[in-house]
GROMACS .gro file of C-alpha atoms in nm:
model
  239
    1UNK     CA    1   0.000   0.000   0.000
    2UNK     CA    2   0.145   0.325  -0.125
    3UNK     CA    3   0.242   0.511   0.269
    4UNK     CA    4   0.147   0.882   0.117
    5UNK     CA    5  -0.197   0.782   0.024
    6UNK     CA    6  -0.308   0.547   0.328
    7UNK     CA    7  -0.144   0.890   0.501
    8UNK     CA    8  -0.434   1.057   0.319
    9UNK     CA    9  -0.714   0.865   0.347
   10UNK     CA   10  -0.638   0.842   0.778
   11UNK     CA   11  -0.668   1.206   0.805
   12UNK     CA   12  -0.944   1.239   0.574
   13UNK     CA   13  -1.122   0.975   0.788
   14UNK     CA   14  -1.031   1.177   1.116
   15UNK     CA   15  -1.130   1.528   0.988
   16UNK     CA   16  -1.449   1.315   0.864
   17UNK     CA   17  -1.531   1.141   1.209
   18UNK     CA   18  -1.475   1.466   1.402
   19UNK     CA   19  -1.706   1.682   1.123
   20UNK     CA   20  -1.956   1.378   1.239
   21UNK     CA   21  -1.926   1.389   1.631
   22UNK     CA   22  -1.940   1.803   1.611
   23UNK     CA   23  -2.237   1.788   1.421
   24UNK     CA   24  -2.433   1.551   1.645
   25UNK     CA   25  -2.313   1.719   1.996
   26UNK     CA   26  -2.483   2.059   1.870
   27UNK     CA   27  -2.797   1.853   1.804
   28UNK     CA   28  -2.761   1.710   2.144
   29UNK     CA   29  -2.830   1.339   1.992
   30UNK     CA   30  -2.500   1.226   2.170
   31UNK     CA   31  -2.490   1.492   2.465
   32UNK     CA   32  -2.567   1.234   2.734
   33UNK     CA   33  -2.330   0.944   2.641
   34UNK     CA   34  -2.047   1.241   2.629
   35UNK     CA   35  -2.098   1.419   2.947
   36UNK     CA   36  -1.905   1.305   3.246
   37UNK     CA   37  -2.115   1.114   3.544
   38UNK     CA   38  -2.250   1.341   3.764
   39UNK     CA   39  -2.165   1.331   4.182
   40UNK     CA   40  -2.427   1.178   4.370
   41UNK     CA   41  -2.397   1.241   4.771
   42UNK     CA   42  -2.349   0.936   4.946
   43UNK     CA   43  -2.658   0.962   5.131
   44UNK     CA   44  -2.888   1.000   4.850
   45UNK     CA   45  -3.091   0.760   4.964
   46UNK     CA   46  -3.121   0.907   5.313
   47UNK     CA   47  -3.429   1.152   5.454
   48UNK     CA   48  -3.336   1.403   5.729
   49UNK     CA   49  -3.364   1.140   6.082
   50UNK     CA   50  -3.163   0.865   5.877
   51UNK     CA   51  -2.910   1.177   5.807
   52UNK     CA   52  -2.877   1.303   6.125
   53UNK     CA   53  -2.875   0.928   6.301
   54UNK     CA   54  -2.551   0.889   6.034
   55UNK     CA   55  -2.392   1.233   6.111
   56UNK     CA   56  -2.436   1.107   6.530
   57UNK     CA   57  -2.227   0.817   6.498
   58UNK     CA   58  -1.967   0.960   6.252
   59UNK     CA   59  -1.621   0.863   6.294
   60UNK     CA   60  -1.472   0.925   5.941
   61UNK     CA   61  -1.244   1.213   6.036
   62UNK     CA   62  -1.028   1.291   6.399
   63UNK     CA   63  -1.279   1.505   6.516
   64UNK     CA   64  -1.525   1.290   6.645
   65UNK     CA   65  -1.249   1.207   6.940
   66UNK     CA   66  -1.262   1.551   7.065
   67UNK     CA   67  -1.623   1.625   7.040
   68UNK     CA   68  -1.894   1.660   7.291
   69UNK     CA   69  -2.162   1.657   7.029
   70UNK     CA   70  -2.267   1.615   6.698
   71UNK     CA   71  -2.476   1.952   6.614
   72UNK     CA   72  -2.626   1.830   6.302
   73UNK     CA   73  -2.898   2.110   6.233
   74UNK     CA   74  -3.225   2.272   6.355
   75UNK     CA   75  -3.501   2.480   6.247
   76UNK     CA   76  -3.808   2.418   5.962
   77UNK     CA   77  -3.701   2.137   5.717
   78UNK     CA   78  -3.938   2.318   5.422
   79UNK     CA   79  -3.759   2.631   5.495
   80UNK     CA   80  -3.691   2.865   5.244
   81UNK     CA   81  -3.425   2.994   5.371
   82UNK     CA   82  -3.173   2.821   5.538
   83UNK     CA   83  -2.861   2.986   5.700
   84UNK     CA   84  -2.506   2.837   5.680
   85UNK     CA   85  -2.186   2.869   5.872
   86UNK     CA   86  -1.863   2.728   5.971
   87UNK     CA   87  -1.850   2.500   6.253
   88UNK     CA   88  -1.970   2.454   6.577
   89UNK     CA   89  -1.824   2.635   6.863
   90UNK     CA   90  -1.765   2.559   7.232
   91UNK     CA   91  -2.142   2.598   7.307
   92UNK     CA   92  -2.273   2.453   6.997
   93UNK     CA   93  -2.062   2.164   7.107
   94UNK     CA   94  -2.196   2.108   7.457
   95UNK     CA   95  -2.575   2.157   7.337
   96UNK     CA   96  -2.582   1.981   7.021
   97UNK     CA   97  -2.740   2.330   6.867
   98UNK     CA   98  -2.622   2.544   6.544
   99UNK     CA   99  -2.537   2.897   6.674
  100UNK     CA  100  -2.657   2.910   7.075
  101UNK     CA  101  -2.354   3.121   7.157
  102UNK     CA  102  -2.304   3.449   7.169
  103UNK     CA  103  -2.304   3.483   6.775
  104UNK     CA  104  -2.596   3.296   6.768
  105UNK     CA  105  -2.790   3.548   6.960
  106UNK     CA  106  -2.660   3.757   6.747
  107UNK     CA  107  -2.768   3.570   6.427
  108UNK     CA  108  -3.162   3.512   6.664
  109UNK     CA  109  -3.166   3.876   6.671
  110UNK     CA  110  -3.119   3.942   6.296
  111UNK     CA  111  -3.384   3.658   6.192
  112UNK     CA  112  -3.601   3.799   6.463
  113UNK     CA  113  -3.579   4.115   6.525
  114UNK     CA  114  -3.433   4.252   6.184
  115UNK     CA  115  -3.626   3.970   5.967
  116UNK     CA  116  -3.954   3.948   6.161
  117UNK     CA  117  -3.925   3.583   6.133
  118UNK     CA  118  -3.923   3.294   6.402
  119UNK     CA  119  -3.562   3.130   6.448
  120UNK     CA  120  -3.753   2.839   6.423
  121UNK     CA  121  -3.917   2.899   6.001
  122UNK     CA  122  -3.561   2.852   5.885
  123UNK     CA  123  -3.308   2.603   5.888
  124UNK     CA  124  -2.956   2.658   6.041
  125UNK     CA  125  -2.667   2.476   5.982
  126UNK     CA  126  -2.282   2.401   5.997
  127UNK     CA  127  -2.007   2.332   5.690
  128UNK     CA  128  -1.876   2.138   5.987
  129UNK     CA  129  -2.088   1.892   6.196
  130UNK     CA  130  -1.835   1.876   6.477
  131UNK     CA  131  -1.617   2.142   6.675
  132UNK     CA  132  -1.254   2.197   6.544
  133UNK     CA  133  -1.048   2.174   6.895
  134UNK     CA  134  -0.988   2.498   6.985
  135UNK     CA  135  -1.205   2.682   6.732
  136UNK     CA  136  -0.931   2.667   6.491
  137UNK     CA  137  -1.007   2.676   6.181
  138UNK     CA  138  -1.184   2.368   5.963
  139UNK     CA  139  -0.886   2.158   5.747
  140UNK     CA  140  -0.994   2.125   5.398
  141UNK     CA  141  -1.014   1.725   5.427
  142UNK     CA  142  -1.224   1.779   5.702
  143UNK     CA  143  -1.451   1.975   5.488
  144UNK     CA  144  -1.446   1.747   5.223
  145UNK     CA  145  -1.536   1.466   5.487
  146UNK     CA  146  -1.816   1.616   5.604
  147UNK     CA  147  -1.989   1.821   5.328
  148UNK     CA  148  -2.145   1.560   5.184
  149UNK     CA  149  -2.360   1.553   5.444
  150UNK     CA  150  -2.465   1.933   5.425
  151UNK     CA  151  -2.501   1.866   5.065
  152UNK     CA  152  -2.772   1.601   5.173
  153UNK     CA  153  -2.955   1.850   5.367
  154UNK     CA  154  -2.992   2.107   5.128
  155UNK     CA  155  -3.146   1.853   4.866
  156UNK     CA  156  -3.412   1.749   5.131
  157UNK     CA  157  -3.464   2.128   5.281
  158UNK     CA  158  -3.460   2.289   4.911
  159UNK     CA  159  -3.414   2.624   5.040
  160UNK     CA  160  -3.480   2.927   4.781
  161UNK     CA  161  -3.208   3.103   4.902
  162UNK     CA  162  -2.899   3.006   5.146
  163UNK     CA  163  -2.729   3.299   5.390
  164UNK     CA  164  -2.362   3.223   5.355
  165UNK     CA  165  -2.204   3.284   5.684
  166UNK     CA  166  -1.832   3.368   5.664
  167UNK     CA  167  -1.556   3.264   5.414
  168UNK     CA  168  -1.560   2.896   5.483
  169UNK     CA  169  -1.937   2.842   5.389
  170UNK     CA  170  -1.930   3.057   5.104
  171UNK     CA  171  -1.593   2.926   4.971
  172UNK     CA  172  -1.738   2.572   4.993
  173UNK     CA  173  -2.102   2.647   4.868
  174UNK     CA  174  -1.936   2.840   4.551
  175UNK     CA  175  -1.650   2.659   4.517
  176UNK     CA  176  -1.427   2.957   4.500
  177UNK     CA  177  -1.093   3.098   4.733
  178UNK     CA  178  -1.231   3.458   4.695
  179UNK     CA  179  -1.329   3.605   5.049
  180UNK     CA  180  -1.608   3.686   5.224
  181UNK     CA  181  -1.542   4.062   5.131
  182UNK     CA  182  -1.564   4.031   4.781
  183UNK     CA  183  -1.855   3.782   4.755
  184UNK     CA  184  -2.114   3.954   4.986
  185UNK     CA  185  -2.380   4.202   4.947
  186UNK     CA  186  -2.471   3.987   4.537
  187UNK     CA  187  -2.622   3.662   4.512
  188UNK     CA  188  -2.435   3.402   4.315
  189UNK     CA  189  -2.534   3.033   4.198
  190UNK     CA  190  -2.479   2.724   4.356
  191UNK     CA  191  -2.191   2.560   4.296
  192UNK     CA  192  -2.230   2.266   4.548
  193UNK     CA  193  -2.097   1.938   4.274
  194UNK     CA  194  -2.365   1.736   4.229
  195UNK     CA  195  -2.644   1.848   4.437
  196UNK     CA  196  -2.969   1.759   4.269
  197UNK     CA  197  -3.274   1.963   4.295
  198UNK     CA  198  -3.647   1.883   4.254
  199UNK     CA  199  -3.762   1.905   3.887
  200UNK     CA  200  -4.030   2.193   4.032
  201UNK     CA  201  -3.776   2.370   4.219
  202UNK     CA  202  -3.509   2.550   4.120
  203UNK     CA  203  -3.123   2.569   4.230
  204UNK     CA  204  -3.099   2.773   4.541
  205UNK     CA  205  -2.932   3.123   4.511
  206UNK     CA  206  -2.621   3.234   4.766
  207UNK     CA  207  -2.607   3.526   4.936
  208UNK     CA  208  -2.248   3.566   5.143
  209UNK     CA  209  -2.244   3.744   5.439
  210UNK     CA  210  -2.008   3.808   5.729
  211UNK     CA  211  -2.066   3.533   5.995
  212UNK     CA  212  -2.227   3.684   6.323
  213UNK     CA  213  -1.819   3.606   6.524
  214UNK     CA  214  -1.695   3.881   6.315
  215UNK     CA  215  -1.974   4.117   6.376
  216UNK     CA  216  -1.905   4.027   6.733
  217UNK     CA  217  -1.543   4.209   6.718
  218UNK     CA  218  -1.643   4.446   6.395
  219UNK     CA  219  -1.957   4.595   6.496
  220UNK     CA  220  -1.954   4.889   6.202
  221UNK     CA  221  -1.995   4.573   5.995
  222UNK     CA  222  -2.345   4.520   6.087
  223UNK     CA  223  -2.446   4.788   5.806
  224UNK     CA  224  -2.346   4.611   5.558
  225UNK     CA  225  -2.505   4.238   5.675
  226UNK     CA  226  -2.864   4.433   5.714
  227UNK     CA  227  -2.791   4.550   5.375
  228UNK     CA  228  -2.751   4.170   5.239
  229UNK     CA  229  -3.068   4.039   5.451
  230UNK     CA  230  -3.282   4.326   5.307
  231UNK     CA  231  -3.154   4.191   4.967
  232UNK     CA  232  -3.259   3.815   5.109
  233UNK     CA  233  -3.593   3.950   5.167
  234UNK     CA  234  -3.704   4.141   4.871
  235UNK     CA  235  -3.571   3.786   4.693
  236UNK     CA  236  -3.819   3.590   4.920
  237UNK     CA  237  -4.108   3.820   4.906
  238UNK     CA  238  -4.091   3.778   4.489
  239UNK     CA  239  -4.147   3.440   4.571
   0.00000   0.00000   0.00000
């Protein structure tokens, strides 16, 4: 076989086969069998009690041999709007409750008293299930250990909109290393991998805020976090 012409005929085949596959992904007849497998949490098959019974006898990472408790979540679980931070601290830890501490009366008093809703219509949670010794901050494999089951309970809350609370819930809801500054005060999309949403409902949106700790020791920054929950509610009222 003459080399220069089987040459030819290869790349004409090639430029031919790719002309083909082109053509069919922009009609979208081989889309599916193209597209990479989508996550799936672990716990897909789990509702809320079979979630939090899971999350309660966790021992996948160290921190389950420092912790008191397990502070899982709390609040209306067909909320739609569900409030996210970082990790428990020292009083989460010995109640087994989301934000009881000091900024958690601070976060009550927003939702209450700046919201005019009950703590108890929305659903509060932690990146973090269980308290980093020392309030340090969460390790990454730690968050990677333990989102999936945050992930979990935002496809069975399907919130319309989630509240950010500091850089390490907004960094892992948006997948992003930009800080808190930057983010807040403009909702953004999800960008949770793999988190499926009911076919009526649709993805929820982010707002990032500064987490109620750092109003705590910034108080001029409360200005700005009334300005993102007023944004939170004109987004809820529209429905």
């Amino acid at each position: 076989m003459d080399t220069d012409n089987f040459r030819k005929e290869y790349i004409e085949l090639v430029a031919s086969v790719r002309e083909y596959m082109e053509e069919q992904l922009q009609l979208g007849f081989i889309e599916a069998e193209l597209r990479e497998p989508e996550q799936q949490s672990p716990y897909a098959d789990f509702d809320l009690p079979a979630l939090a019974t899971d999350a309660g006898n966790c021992t996948k990472c160290p921190l389950h041999e420092t912790r008191n408790s397990v502070v899982f979540g709390v609040g209306n679980t067909n909320a739609d709007l569900m409030f996210i931070g970082e990790a428990p601290g020292a009083d989460e830890d010995r109640q087994g409750e989301p934000f009881v501490g000091r900024a958690g009366q601070l976060l009550t008093q927003i939702i209450e008293s700046g919201m005019k809703l009950k703590r108890a219509d929305v659903y509060i949670a932690n990146v973090l299930k269980c308290r980093p010794p020392g309030n340090r901050n969460p390790e990454a494999d730690e968050v990677a250990t333990c989102s999936p089951y945050l992930m979990r309970q935002i496809e069975l809350i399907q919130p319309k909109v989630i509240v950010a609370l500091g850089s390490f819930a907004a960094r892992m809801l948006l997948d992003t290393k930009i800080g808190i500054t930057k983010l807040r005060g403009e909702f953004h999309e999800c960008k949770v991998a793999g988190l499926h949403v009911l076919p009526h409902k649709k993805p929820p949106v982010i707002m990032p805020t500064y987490h109620p700790a750092y109003l705590l020791r910034n108080p001029n920054a409360k200005r700005e976090v009334w300005e993102d929950i007023k944004k939170v509610l004109t987004f809820l009222a529209q429905g």
